[in-house]
mmCIF file of C-alpha atoms and ligand atoms in Angstrom:
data_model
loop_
_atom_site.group_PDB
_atom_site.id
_atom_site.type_symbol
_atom_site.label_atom_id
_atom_site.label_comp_id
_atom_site.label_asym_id
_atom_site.label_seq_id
_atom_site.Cartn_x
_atom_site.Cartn_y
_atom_site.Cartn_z
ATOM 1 C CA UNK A 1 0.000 0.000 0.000
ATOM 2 C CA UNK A 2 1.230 3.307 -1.110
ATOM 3 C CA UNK A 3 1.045 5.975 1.153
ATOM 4 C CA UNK A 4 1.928 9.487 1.926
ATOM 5 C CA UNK A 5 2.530 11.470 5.080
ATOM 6 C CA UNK A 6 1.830 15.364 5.095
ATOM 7 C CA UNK A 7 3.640 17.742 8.233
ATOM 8 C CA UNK A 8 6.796 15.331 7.227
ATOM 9 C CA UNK A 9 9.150 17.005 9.380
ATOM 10 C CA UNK A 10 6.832 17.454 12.597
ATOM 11 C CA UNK A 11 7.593 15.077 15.804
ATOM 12 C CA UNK A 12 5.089 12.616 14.417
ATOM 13 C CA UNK A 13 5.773 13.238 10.716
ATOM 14 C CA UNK A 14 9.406 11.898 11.232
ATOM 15 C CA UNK A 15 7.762 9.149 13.557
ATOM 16 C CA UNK A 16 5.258 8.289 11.037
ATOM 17 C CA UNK A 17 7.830 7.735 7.335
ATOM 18 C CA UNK A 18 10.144 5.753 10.604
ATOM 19 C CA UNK A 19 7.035 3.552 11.032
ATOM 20 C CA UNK A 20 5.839 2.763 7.248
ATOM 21 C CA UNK A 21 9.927 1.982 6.252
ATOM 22 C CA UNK A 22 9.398 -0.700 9.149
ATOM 23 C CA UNK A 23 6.133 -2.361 8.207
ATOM 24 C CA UNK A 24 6.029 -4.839 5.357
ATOM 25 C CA UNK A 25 3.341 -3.939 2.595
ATOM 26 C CA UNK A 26 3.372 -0.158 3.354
ATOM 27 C CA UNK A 27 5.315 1.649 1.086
ATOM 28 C CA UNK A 28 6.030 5.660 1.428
ATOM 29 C CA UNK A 29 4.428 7.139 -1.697
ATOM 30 C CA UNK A 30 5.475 11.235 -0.615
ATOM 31 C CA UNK A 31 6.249 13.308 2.100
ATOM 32 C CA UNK A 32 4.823 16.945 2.058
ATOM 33 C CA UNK A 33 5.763 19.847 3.970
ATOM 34 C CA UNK A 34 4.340 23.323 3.915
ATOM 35 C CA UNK A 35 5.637 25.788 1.851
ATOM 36 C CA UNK A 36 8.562 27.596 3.095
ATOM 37 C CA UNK A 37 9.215 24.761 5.892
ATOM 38 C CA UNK A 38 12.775 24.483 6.305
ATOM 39 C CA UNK A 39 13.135 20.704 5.690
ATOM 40 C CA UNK A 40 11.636 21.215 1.715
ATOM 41 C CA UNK A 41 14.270 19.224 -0.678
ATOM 42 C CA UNK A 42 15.868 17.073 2.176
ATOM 43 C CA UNK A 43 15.188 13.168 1.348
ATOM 44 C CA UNK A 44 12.205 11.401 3.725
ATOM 45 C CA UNK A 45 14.888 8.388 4.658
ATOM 46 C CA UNK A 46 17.668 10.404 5.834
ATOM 47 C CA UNK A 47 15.292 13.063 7.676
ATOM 48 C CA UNK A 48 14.574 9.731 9.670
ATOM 49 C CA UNK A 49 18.483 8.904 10.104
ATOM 50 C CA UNK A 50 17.644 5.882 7.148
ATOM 51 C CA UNK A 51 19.383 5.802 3.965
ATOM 52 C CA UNK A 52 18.532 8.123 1.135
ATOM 53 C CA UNK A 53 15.860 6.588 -0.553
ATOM 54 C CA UNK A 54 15.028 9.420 -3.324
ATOM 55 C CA UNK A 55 12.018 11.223 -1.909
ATOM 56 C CA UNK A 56 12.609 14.705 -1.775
ATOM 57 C CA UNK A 57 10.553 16.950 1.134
ATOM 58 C CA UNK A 58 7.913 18.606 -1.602
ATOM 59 C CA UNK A 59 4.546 21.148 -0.734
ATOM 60 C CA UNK A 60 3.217 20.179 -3.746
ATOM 61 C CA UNK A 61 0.283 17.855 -2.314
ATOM 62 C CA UNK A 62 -1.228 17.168 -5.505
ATOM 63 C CA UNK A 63 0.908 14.382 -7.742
ATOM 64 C CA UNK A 64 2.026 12.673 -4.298
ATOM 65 C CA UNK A 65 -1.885 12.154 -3.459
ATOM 66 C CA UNK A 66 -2.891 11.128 -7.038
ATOM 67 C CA UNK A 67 -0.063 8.271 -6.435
ATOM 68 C CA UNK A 68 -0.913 7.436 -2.697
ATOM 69 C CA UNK A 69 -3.310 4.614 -1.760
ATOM 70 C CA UNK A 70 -3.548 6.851 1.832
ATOM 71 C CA UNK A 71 -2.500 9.889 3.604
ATOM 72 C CA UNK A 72 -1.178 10.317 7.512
ATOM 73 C CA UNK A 73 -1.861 13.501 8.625
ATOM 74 C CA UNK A 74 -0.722 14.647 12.042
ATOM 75 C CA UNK A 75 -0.437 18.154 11.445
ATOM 76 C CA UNK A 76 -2.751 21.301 12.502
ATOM 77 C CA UNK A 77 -6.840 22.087 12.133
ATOM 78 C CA UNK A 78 -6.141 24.484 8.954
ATOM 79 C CA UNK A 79 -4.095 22.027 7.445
ATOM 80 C CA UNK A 80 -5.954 18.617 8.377
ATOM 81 C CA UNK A 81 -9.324 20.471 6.694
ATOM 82 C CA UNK A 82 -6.701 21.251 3.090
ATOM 83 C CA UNK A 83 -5.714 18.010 3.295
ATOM 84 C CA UNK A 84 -9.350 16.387 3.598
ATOM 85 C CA UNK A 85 -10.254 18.174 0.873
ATOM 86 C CA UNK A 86 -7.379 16.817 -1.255
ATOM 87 C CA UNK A 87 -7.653 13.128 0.006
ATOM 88 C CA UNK A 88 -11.924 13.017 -0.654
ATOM 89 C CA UNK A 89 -10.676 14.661 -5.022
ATOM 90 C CA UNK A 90 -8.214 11.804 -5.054
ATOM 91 C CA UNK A 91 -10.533 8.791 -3.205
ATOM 92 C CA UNK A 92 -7.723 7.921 -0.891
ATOM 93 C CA UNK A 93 -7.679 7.190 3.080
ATOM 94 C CA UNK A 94 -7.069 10.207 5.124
ATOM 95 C CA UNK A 95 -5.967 8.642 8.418
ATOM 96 C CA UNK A 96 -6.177 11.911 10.847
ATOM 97 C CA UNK A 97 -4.457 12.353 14.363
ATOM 98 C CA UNK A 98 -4.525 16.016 14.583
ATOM 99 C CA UNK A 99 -5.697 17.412 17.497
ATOM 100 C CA UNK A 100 -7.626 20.626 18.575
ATOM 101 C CA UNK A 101 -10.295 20.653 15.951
ATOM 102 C CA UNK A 102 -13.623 22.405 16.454
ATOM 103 C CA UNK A 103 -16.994 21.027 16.165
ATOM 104 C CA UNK A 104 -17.487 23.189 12.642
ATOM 105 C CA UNK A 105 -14.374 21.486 11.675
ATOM 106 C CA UNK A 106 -15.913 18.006 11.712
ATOM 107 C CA UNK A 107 -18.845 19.083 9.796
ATOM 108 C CA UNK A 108 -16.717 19.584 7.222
ATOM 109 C CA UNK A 109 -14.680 16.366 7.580
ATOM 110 C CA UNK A 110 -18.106 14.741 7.344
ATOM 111 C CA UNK A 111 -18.341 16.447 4.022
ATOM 112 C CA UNK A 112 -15.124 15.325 2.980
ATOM 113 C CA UNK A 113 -16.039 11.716 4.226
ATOM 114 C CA UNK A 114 -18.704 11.301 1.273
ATOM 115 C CA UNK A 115 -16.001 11.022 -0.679
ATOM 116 C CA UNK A 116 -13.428 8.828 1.203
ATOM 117 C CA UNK A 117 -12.759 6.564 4.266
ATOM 118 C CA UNK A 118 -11.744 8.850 7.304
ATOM 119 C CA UNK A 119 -9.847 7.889 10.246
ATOM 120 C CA UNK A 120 -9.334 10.086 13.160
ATOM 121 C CA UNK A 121 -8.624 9.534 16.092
ATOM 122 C CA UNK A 122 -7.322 11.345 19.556
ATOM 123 C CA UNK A 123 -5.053 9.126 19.896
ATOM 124 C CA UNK A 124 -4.215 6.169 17.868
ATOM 125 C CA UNK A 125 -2.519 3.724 20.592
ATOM 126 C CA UNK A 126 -4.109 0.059 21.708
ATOM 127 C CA UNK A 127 -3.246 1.048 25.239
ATOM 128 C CA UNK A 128 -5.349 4.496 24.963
ATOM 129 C CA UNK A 129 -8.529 2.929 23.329
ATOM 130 C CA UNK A 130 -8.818 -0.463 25.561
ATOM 131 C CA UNK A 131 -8.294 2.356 28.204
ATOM 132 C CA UNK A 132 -10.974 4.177 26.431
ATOM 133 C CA UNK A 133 -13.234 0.914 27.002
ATOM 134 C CA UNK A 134 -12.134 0.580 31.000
ATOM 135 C CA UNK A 135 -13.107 3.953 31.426
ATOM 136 C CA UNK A 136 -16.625 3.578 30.119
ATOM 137 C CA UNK A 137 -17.528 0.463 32.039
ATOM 138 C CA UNK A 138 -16.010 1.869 35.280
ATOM 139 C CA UNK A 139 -18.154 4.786 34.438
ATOM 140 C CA UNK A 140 -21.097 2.575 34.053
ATOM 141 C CA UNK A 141 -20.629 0.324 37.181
ATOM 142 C CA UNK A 142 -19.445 3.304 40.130
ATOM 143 C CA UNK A 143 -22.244 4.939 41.138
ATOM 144 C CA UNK A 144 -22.996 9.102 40.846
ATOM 145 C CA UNK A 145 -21.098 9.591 44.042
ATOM 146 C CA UNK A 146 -17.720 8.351 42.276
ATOM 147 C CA UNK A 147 -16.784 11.647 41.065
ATOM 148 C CA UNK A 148 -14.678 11.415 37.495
ATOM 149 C CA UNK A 149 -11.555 13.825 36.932
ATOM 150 C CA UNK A 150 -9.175 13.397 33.852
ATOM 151 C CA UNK A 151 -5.633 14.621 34.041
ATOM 152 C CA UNK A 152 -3.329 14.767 31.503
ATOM 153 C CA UNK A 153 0.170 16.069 31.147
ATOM 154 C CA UNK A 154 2.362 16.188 27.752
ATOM 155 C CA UNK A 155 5.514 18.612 26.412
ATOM 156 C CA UNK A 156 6.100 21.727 26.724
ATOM 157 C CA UNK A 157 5.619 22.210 23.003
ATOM 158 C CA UNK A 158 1.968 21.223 22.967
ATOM 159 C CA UNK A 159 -0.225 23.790 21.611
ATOM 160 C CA UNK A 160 -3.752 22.778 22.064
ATOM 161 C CA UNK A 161 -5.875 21.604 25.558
ATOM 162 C CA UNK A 162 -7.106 19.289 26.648
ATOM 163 C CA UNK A 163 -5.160 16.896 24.771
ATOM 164 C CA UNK A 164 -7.363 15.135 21.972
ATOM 165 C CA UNK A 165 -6.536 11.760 24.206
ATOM 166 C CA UNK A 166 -7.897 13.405 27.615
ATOM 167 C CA UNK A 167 -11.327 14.633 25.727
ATOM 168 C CA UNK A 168 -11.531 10.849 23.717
ATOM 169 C CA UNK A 169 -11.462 9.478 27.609
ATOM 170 C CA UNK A 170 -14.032 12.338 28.837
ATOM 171 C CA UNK A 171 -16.489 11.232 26.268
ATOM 172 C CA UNK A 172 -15.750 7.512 27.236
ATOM 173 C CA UNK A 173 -17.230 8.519 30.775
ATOM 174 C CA UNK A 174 -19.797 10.583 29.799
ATOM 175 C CA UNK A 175 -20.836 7.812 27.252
ATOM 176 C CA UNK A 176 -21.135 5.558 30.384
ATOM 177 C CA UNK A 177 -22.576 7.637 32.869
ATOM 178 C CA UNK A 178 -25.146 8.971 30.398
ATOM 179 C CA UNK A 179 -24.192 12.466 30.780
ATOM 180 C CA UNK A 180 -22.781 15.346 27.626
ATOM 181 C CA UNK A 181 -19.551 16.078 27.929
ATOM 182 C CA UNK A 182 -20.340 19.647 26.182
ATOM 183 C CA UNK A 183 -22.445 20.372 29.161
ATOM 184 C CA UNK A 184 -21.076 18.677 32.009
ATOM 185 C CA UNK A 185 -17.358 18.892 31.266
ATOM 186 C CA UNK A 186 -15.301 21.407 33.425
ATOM 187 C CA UNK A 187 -12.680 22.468 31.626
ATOM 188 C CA UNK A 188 -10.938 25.167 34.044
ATOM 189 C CA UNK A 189 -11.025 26.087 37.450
ATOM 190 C CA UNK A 190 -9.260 29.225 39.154
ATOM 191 C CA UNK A 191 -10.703 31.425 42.093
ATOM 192 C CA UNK A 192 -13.960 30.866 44.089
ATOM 193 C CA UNK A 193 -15.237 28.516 41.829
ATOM 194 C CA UNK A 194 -17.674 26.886 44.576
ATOM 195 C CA UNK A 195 -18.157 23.422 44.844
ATOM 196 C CA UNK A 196 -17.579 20.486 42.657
ATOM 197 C CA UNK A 197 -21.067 20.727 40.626
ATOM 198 C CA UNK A 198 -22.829 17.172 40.994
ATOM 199 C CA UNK A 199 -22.336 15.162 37.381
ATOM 200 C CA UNK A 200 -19.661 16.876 36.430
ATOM 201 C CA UNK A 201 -16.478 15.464 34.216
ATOM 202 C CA UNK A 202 -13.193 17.484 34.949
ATOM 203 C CA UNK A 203 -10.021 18.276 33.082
ATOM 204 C CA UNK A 204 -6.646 19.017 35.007
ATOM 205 C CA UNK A 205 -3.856 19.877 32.499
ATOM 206 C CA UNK A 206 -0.284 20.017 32.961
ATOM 207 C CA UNK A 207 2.956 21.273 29.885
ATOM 208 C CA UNK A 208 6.330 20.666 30.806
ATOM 209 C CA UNK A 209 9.694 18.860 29.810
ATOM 210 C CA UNK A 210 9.802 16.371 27.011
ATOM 211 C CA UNK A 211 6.187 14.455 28.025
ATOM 212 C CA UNK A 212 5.162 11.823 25.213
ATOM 213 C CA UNK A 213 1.805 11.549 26.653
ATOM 214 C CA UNK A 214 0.693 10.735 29.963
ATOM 215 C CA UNK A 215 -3.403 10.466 30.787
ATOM 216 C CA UNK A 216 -5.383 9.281 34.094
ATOM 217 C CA UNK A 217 -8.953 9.296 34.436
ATOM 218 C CA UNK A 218 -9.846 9.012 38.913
ATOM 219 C CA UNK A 219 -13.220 7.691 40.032
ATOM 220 C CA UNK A 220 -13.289 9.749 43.652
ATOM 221 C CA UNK A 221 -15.752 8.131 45.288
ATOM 222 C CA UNK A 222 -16.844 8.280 49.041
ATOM 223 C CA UNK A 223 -13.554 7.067 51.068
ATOM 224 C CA UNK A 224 -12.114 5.432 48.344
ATOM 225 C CA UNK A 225 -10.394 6.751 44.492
ATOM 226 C CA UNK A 226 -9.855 4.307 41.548
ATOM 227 C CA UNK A 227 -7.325 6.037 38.969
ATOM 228 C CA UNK A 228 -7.215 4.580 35.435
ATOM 229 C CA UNK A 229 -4.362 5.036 33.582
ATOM 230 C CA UNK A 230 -1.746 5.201 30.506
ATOM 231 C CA UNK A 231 1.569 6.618 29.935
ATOM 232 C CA UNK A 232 3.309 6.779 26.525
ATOM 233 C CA UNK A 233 6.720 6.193 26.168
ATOM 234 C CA UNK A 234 7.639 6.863 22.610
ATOM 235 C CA UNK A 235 5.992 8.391 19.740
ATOM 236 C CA UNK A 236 6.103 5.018 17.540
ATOM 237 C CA UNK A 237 3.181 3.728 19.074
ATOM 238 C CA UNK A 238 0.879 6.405 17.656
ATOM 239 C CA UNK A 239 2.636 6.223 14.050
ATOM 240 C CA UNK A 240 2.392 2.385 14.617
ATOM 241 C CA UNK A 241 -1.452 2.717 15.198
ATOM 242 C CA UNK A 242 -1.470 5.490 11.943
ATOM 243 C CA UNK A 243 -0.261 2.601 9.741
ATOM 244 C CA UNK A 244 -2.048 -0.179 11.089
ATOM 245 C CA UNK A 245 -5.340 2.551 10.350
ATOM 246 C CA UNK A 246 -4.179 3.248 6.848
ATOM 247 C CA UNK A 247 -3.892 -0.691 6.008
ATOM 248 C CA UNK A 248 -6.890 -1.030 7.403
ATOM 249 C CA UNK A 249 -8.759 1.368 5.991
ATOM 250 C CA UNK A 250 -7.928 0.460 2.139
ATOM 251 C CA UNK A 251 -10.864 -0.476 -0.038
ATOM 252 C CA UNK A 252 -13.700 0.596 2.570
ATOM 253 C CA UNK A 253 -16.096 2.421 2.042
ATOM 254 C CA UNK A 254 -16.095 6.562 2.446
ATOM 255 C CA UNK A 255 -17.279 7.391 5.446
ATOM 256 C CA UNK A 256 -15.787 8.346 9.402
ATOM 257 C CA UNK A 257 -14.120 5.513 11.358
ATOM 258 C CA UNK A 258 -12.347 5.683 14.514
ATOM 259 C CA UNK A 259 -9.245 3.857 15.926
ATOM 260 C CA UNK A 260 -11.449 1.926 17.924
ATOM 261 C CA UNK A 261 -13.469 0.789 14.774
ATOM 262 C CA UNK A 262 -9.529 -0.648 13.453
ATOM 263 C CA UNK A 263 -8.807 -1.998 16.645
ATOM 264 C CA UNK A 264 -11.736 -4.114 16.813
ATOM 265 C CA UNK A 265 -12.941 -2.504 19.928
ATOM 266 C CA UNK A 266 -16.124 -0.510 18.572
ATOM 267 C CA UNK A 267 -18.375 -3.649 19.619
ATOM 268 C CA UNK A 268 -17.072 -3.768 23.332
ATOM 269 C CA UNK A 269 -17.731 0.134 24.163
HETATM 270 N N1 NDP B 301 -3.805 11.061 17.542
HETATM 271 C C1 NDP B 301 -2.595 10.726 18.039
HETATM 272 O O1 NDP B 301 -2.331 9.555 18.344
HETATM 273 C C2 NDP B 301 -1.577 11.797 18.171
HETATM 274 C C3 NDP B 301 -1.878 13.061 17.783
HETATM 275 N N2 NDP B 301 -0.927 14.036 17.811
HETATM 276 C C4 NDP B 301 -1.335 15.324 17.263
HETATM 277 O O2 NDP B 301 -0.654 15.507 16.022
HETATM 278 C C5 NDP B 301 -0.486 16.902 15.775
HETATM 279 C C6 NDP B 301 0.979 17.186 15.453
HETATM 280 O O3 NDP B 301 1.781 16.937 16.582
HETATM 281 P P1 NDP B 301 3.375 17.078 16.511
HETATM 282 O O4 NDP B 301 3.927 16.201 15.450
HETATM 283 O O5 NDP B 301 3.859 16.945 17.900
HETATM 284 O O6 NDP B 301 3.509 18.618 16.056
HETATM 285 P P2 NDP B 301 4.682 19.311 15.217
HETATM 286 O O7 NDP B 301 4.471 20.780 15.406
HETATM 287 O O8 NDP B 301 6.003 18.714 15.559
HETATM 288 O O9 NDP B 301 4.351 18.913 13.708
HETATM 289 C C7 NDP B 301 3.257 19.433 13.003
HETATM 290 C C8 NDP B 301 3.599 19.415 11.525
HETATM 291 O O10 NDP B 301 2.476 19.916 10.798
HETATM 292 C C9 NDP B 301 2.909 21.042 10.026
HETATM 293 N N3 NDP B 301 1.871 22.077 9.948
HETATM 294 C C10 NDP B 301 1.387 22.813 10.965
HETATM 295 N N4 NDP B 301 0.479 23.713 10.502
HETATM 296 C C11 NDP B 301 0.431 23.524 9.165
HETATM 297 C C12 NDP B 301 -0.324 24.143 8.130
HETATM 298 N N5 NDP B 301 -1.194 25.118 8.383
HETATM 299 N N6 NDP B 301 -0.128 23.702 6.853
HETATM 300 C C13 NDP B 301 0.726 22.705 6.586
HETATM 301 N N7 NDP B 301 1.483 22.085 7.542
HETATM 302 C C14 NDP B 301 1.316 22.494 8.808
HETATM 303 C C15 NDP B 301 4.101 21.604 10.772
HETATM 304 O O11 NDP B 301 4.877 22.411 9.931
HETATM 305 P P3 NDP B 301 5.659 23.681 10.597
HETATM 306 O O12 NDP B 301 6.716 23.076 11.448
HETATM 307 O O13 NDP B 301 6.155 24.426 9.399
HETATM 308 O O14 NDP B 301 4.649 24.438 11.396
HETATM 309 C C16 NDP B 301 4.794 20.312 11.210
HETATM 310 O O15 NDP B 301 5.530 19.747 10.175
HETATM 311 C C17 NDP B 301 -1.014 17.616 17.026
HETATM 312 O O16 NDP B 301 -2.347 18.017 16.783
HETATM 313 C C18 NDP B 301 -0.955 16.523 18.091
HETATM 314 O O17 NDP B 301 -1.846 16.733 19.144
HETATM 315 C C19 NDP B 301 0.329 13.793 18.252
HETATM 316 C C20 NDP B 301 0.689 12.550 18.676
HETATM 317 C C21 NDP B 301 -0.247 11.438 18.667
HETATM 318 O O1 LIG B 302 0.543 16.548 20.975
HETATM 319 C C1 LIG B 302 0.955 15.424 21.369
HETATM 320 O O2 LIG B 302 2.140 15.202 21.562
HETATM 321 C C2 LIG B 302 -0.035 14.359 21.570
HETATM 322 N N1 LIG B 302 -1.251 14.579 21.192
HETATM 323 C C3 LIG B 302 -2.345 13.683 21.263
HETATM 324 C C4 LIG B 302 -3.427 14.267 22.146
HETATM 325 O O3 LIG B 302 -3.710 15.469 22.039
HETATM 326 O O4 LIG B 302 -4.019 13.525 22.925
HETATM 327 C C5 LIG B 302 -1.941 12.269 21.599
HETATM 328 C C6 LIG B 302 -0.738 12.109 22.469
HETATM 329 O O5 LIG B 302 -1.111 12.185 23.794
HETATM 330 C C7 LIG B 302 0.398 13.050 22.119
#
């Protein structure tokens, strides 16, 4: 399978080209860079500390999607929305990580889905979407007096928050305890804020250092706390789960998927 990977030179983009040279049947098709980006011209295998294997850094989108089977995009909202656009003209798999995005953003990923099969996902680990399960059924099984909390903490370089993977696991507990995350999440507290309002879902995040990814949803119930958790190590297990999405997702249908849809865990949520 041919495939491409757009924000090449980004943390994940080098991550990503690292991960399709190490998986058999994944060829990389392209790597694409914005224009002006300092890495334009350099070759995708030595950006990755690989041999040169004759792919030049390009921001020409275009001929690299026309000869891509899929696209991994771990870039920015602006971008992930051009790209969309590009993958649903050339009917290819548009396997999305990016974080951040707005609800008027997915309307028009839903658009772009007519077209072609669309996989995004906060966070494309195993570990983060069995988690995503666990959190759900403890939901489900602690009563209303178990009060839920998510924390999160990631590097310093991080530019949007809560992290995609903190808001996947708030809508895993909401999704359990039949509550809306857009109504009942609490998303900052500073001052006299009062007390903890009754139902609700909070967010505690922390930027600092070089933090892959760390994520803990507590249960704080009456005399007792139950903390769920996850802690990434590497950035290869993401671009491992981007690949594993793209093969997956070659000769479906258009449409939206998730990670847990690949994983095989859409059935036991
Ligand atoms: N779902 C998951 O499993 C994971 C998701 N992520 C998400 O992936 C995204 C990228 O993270 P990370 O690699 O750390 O970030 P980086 O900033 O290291 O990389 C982002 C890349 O996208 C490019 N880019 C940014 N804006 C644009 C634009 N408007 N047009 C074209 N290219 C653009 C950047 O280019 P330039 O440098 O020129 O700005 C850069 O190459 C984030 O949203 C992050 O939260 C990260 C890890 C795992
Ligand atoms: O920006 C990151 O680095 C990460 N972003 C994703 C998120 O927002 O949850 C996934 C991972 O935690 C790393």
């Amino acid at each position: 399978m041919r495939i491409a990977v757009v924000g090449a030179s980004g943390r994940m983009g080098k991550a990503l080209i690292a991960a399709i040279l190490d998986t058999d049947g994944a060829t990389l098709s392209g790597a694409i860079e914005r224009e002006g980006a300092a890495a334009l011209g350099q070759d995708a295998g030595s950006l990755v500390g690989q041999p040169s294997m004759g792919i030049a850094l390009t921001d020409d989108p275009l001929p690299v999607f026309a000869a891509s089977d899929a696209v991994l995009d771990f870039t920015a909202p602006e971008a992930t929305l051009h790209y969309a656009e590009l993958a649903a003209q050339a009917r290819i798999v548009h396997v999305i990580g990016t974080t951040g995005m707005s609800e008027d953003d997915d309307q028009k990923l839903n658009a772009a889905a007519r077209h072609a099969a669309i996989i995004k996902s906060g966070n494309m680990s195993l570990g983060v979407n069995l988690l995503a399960v666990l959190v759900k059924q403890a939901a489900k099984a602690l009563s209303a007096d178990f009060d839920i909390e998510v924390l999160e903490m990631h590097h310093k370089a991080k530019v949007d928050a809560p992290s995609g993977t903190a808001l996947l696991l708030g809508e895993s507990a909401a999704d359990g305890r039949g509550l809306n995350l857009q109504e009942d999440g609490v998303f900052t507290r500073h001052g006299i804020t009062g007390p903890r309002p009754e139902g609700a879902i909070g967010f505690a995040t922390m930027r600092g250092g070089s933090v892959v990814g760390d994520h803990s949803v507590l249960f704080a119930g009456p005399a007792e706390r139950i903390t769920l958790s996850h802690h990434a190590e590497d950035r290869s297990l993401f671009a491992r789960g981007a690949v594993k999405a793209a093969l997956w997702g070659y000769g479906k249908k258009p449409g939206r998927y998730t990670m847990q849809d690949v994983l095989g865990l859409a059935d036991s949520n």
